[in-house]
mmCIF file with all atom_site columns, C-alpha atoms and ligand atoms in Angstrom:
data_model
loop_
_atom_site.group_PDB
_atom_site.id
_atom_site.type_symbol
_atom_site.label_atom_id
_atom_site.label_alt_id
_atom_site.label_comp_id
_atom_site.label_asym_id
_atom_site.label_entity_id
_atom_site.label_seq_id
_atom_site.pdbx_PDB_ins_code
_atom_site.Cartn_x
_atom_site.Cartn_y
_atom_site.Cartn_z
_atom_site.occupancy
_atom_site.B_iso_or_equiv
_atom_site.pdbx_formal_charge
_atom_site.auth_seq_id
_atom_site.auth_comp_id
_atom_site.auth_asym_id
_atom_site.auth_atom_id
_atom_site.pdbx_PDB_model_num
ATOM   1   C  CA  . UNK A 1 1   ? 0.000   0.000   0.000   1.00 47.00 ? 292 UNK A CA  1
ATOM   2   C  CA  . UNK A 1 2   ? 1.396   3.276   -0.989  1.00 47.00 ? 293 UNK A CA  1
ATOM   3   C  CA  . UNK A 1 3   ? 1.797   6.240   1.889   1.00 52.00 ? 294 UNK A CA  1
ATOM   4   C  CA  . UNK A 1 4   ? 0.163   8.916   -0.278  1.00 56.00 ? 295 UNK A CA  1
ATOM   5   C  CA  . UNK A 1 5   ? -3.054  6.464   -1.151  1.00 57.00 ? 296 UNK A CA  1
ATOM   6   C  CA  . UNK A 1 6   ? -5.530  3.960   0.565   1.00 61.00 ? 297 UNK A CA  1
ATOM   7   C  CA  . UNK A 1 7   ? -6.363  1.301   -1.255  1.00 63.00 ? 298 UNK A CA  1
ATOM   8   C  CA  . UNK A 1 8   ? -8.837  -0.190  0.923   1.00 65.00 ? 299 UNK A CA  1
ATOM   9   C  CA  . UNK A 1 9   ? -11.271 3.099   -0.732  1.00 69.00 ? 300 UNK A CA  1
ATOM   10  C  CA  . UNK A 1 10  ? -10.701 1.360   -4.148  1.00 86.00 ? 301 UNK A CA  1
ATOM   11  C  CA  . UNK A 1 11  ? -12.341 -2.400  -2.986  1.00 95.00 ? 302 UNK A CA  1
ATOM   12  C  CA  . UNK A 1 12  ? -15.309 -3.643  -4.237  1.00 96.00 ? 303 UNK A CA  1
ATOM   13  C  CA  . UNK A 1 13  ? -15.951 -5.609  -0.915  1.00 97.00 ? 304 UNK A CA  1
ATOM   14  C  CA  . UNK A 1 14  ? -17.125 -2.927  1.491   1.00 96.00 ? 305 UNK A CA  1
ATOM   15  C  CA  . UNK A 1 15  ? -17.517 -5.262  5.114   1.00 97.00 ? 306 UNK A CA  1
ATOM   16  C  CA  . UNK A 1 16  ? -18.084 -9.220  5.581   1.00 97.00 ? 307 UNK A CA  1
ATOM   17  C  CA  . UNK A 1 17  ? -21.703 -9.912  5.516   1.00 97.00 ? 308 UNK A CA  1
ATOM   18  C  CA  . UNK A 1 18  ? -21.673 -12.948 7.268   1.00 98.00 ? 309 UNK A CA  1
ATOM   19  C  CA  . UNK A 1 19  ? -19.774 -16.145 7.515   1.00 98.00 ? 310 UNK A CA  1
ATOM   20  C  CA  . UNK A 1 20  ? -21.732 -19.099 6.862   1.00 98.00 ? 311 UNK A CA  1
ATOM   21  C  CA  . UNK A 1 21  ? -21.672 -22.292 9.242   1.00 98.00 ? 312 UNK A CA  1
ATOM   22  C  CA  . UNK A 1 22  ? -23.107 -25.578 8.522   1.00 98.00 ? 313 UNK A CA  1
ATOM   23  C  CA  . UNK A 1 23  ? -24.271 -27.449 11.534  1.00 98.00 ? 314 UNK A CA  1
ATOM   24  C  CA  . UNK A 1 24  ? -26.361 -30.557 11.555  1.00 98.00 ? 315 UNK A CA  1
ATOM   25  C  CA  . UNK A 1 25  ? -28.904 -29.047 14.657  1.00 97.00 ? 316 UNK A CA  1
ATOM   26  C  CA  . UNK A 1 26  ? -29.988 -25.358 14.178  1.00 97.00 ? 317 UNK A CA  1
ATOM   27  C  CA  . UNK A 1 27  ? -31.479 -25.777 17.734  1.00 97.00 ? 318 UNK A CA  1
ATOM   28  C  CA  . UNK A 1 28  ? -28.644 -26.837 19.635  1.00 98.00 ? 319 UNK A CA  1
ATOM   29  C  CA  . UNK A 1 29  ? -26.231 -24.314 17.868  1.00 98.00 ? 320 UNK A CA  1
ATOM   30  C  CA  . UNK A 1 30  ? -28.293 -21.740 18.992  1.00 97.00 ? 321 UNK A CA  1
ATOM   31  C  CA  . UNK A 1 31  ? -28.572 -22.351 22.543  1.00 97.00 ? 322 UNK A CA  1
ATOM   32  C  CA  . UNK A 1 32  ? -24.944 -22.766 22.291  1.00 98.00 ? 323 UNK A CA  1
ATOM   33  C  CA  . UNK A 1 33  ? -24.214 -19.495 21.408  1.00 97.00 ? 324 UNK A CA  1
ATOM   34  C  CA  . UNK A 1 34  ? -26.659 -18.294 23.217  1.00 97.00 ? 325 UNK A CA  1
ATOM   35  C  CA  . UNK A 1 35  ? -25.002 -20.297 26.686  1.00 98.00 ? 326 UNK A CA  1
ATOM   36  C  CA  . UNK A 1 36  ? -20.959 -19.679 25.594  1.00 98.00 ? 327 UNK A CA  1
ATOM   37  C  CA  . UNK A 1 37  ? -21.338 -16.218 24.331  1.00 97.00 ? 328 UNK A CA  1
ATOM   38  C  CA  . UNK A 1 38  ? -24.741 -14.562 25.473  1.00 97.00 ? 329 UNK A CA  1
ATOM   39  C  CA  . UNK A 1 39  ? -25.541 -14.302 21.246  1.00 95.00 ? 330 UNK A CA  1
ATOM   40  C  CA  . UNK A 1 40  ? -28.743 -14.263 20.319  1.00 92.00 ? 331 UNK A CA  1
ATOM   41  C  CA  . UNK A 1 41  ? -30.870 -14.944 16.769  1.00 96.00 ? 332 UNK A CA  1
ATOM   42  C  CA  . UNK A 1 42  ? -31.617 -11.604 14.713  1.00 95.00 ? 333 UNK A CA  1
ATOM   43  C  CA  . UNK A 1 43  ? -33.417 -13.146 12.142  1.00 95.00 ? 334 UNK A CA  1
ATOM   44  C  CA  . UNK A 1 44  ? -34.716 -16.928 11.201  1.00 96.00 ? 335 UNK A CA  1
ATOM   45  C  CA  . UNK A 1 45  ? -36.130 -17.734 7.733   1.00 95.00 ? 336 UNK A CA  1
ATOM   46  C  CA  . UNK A 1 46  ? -36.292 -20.791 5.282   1.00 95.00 ? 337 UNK A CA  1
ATOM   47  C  CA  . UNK A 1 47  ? -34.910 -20.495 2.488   1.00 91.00 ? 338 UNK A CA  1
ATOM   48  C  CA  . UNK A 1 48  ? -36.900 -22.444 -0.358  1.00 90.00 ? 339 UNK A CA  1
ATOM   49  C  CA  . UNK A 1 49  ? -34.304 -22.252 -3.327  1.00 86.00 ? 340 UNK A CA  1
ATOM   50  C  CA  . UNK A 1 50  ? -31.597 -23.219 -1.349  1.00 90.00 ? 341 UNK A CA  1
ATOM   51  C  CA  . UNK A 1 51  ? -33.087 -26.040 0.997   1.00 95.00 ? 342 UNK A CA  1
ATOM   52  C  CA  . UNK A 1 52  ? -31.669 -24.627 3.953   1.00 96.00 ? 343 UNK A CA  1
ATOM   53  C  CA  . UNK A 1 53  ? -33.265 -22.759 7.213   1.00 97.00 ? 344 UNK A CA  1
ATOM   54  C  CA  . UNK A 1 54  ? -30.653 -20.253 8.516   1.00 97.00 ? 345 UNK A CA  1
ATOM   55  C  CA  . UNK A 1 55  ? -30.441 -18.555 12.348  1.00 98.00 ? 346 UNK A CA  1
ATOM   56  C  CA  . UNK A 1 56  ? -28.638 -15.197 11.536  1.00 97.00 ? 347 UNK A CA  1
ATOM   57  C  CA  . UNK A 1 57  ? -26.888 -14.169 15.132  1.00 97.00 ? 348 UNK A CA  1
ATOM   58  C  CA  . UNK A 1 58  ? -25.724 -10.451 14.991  1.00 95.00 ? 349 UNK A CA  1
ATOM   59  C  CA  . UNK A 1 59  ? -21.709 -9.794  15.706  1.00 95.00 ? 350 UNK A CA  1
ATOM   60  C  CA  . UNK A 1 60  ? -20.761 -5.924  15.152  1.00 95.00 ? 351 UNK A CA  1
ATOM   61  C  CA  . UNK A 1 61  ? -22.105 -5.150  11.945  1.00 94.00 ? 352 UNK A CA  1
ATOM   62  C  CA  . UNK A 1 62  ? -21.522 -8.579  10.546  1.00 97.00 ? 353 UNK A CA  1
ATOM   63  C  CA  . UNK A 1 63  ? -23.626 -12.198 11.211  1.00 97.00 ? 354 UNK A CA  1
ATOM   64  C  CA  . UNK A 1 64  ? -22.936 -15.232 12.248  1.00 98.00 ? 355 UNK A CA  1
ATOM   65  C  CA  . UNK A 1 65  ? -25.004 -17.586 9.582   1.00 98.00 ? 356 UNK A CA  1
ATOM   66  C  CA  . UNK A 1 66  ? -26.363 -20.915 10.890  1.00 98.00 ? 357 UNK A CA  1
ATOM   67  C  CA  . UNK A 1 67  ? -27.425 -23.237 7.959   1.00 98.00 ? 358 UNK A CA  1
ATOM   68  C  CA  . UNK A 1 68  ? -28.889 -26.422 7.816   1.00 98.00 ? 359 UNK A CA  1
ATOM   69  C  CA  . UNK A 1 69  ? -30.337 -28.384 5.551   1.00 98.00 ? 360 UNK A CA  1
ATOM   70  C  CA  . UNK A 1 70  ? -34.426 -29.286 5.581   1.00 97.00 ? 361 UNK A CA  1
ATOM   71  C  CA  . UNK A 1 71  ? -34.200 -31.748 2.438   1.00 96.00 ? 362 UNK A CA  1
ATOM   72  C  CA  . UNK A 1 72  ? -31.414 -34.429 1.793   1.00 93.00 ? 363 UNK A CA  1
ATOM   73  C  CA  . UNK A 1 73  ? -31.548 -33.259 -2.327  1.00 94.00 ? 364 UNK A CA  1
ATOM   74  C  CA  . UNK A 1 74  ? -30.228 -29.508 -0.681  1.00 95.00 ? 365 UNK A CA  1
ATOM   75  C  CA  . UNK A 1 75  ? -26.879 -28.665 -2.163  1.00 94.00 ? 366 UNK A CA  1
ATOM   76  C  CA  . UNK A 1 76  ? -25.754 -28.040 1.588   1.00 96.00 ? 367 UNK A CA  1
ATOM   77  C  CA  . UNK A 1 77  ? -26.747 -31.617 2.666   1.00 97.00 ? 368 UNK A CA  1
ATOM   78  C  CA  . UNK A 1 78  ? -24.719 -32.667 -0.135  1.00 95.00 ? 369 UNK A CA  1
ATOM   79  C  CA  . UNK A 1 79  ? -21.687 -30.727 0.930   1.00 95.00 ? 370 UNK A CA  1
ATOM   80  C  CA  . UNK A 1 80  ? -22.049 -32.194 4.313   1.00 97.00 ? 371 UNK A CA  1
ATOM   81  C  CA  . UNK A 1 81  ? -22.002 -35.587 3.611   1.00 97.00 ? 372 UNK A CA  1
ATOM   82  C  CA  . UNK A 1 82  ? -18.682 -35.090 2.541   1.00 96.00 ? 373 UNK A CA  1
ATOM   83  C  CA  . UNK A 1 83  ? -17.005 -32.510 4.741   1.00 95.00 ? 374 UNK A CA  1
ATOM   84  C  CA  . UNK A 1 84  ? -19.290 -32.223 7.980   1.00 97.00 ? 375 UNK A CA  1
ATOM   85  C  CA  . UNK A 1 85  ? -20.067 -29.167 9.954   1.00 98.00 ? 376 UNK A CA  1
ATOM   86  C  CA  . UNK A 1 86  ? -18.171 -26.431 9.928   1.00 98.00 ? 377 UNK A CA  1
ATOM   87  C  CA  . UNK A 1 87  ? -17.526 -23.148 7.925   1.00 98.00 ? 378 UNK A CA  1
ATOM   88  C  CA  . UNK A 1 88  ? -19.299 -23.059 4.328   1.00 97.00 ? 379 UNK A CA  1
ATOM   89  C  CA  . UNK A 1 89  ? -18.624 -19.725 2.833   1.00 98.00 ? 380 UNK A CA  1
ATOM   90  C  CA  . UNK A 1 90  ? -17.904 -16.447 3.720   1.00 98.00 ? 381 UNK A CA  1
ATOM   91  C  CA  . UNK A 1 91  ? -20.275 -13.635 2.177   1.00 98.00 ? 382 UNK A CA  1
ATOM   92  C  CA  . UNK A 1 92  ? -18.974 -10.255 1.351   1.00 98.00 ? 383 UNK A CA  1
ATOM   93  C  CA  . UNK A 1 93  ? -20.977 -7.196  2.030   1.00 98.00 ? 384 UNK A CA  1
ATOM   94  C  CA  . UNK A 1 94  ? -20.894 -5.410  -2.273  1.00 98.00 ? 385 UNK A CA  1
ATOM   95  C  CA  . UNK A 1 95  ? -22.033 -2.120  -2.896  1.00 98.00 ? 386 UNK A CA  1
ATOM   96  C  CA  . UNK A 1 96  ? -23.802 -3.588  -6.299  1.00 98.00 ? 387 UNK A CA  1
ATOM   97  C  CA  . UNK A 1 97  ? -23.875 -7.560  -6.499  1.00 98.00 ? 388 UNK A CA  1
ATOM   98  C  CA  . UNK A 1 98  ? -24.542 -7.497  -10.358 1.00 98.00 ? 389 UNK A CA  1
ATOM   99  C  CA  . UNK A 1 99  ? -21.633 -5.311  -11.325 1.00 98.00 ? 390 UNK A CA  1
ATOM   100 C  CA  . UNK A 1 100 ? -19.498 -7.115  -8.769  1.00 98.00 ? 391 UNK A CA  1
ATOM   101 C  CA  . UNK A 1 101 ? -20.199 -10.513 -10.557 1.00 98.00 ? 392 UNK A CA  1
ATOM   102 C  CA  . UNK A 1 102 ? -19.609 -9.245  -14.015 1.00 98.00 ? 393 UNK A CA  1
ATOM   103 C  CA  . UNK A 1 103 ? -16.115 -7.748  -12.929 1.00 97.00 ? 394 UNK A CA  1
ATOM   104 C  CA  . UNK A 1 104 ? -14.990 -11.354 -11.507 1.00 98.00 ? 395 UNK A CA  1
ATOM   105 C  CA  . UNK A 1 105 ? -16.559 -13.313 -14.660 1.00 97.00 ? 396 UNK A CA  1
ATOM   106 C  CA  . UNK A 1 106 ? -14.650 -10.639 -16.766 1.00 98.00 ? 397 UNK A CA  1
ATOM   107 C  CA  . UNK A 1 107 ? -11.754 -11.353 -14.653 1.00 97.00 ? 398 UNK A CA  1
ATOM   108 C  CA  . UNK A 1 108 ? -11.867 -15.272 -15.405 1.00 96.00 ? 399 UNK A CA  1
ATOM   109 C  CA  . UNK A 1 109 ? -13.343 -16.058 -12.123 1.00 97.00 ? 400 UNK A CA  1
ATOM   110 C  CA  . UNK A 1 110 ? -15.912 -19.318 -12.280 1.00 97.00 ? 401 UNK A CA  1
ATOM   111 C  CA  . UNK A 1 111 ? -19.035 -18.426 -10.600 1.00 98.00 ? 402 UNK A CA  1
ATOM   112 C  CA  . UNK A 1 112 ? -21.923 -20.657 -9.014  1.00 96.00 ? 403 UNK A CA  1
ATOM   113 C  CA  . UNK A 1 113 ? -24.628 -18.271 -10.397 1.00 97.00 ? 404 UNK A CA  1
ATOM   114 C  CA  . UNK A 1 114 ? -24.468 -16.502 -13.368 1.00 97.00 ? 405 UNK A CA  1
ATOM   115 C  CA  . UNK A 1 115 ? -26.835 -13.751 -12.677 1.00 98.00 ? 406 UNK A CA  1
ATOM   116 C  CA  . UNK A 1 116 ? -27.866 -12.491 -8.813  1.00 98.00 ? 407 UNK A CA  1
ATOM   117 C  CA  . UNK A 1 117 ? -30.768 -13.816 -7.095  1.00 96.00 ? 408 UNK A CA  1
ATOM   118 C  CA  . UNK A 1 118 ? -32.864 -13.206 -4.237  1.00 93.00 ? 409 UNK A CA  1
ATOM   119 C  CA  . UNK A 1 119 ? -30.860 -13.921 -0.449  1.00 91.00 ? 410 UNK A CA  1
ATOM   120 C  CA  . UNK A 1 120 ? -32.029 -13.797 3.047   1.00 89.00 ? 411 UNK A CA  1
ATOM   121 C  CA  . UNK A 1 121 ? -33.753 -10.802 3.959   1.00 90.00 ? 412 UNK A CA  1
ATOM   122 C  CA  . UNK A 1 122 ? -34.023 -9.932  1.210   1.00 91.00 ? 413 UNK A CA  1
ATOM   123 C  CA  . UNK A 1 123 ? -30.696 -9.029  -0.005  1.00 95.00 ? 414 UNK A CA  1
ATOM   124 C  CA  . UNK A 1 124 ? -29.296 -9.724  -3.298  1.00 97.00 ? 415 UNK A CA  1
ATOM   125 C  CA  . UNK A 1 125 ? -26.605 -12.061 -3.630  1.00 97.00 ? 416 UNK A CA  1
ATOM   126 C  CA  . UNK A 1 126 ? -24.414 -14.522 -6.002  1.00 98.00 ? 417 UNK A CA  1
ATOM   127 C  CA  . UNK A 1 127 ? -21.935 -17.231 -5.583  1.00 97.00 ? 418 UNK A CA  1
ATOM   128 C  CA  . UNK A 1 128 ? -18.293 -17.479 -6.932  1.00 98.00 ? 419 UNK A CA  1
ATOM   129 C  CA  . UNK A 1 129 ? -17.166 -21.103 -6.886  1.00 96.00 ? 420 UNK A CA  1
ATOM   130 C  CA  . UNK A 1 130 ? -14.602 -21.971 -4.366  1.00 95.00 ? 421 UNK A CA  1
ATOM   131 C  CA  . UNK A 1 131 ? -12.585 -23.761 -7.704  1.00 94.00 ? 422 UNK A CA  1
ATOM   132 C  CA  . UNK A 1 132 ? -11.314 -20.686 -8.706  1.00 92.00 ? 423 UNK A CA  1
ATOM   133 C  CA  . UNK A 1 133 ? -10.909 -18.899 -5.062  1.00 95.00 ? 424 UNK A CA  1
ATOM   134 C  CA  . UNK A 1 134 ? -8.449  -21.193 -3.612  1.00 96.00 ? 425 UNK A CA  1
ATOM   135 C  CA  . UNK A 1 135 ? -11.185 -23.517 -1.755  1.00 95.00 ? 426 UNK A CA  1
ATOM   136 C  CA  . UNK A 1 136 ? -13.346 -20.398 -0.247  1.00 96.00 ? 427 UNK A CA  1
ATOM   137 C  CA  . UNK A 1 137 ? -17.141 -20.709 -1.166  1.00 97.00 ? 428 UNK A CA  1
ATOM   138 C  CA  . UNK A 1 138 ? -17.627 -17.050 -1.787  1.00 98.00 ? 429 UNK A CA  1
ATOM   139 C  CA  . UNK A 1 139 ? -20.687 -15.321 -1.182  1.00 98.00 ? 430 UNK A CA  1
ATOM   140 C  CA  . UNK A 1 140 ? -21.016 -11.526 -2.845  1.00 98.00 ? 431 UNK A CA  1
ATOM   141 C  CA  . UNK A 1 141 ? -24.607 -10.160 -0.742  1.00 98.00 ? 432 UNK A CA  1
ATOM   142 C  CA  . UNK A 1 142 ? -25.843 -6.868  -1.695  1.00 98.00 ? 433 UNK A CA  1
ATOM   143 C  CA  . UNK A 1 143 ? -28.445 -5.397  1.267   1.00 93.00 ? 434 UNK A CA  1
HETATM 144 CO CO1 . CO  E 2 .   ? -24.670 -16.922 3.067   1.00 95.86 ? 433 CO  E CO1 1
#
């Protein structure tokens, strides 16, 4: 970073959003945040597309993302049957989620969806797949 100029002004990813966790009891997570840390849930909601109901527990200005899977054909339950609980993606807070994605695609980067959809709370949001960024599942969330 140069003296005279701050870079961090010129990135496209303005806070973390949320980090994603996949855990096999939504319940039990809960209370366990709730007992270690005092946390509590801001927000619950099922979300259809994705086969997953999420607990979103506020930290700062960022969440804590509880995910779990309510069908076995979710992509999540998928992913778990291979790799378990434990951190899924981390979602980047983007001033404007469809120029964001065009700007990585441009850039070579493989993405899960090719055009922004609908997210929790209704925020707008698309995936990048973790292939081509080094193993993270990256999530770009637009409020
Ligand atoms: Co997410």
């Amino acid at each position: 970073m140069g003296a005279d100029h701050d870079h961090s002004a010129d990135s496209k990813l303005t806070d973390i959003d949320h980090v994603g966790i996949a855990v096999h009891d939504l319940d039990a997570t809960i209370a366990w945040y709730q007992q270690m840390f005092g946390a509590s849930v801001a927000h619950r909601e099922r979300i259809e597309s994705d086969g997953v109901d999420e607990a979103l527990i506020k930290v700062a200005d960022s969440y804590i993302q509880l995910l779990t899977p309510f069908t076995d054909t979710s992509p999540l339950a998928k992913y778990m049957e291979r790799n378990g609980e434990g951190i899924h993606h981390v979602g980047y807070r983007v001033d404007s989620c469809d120029e964001v994605l065009e700007h990585v695609k441009a850039q070579g980067a493989r993405v899960v969806d090719e055009h922004p959809r609908t997210g929790s709370r209704g925020t707008t949001v698309a995936f990048l797949h973790p292939k081509s960024s080094f193993g993270t599942l990256i999530e770009l969330v637009e409020e």
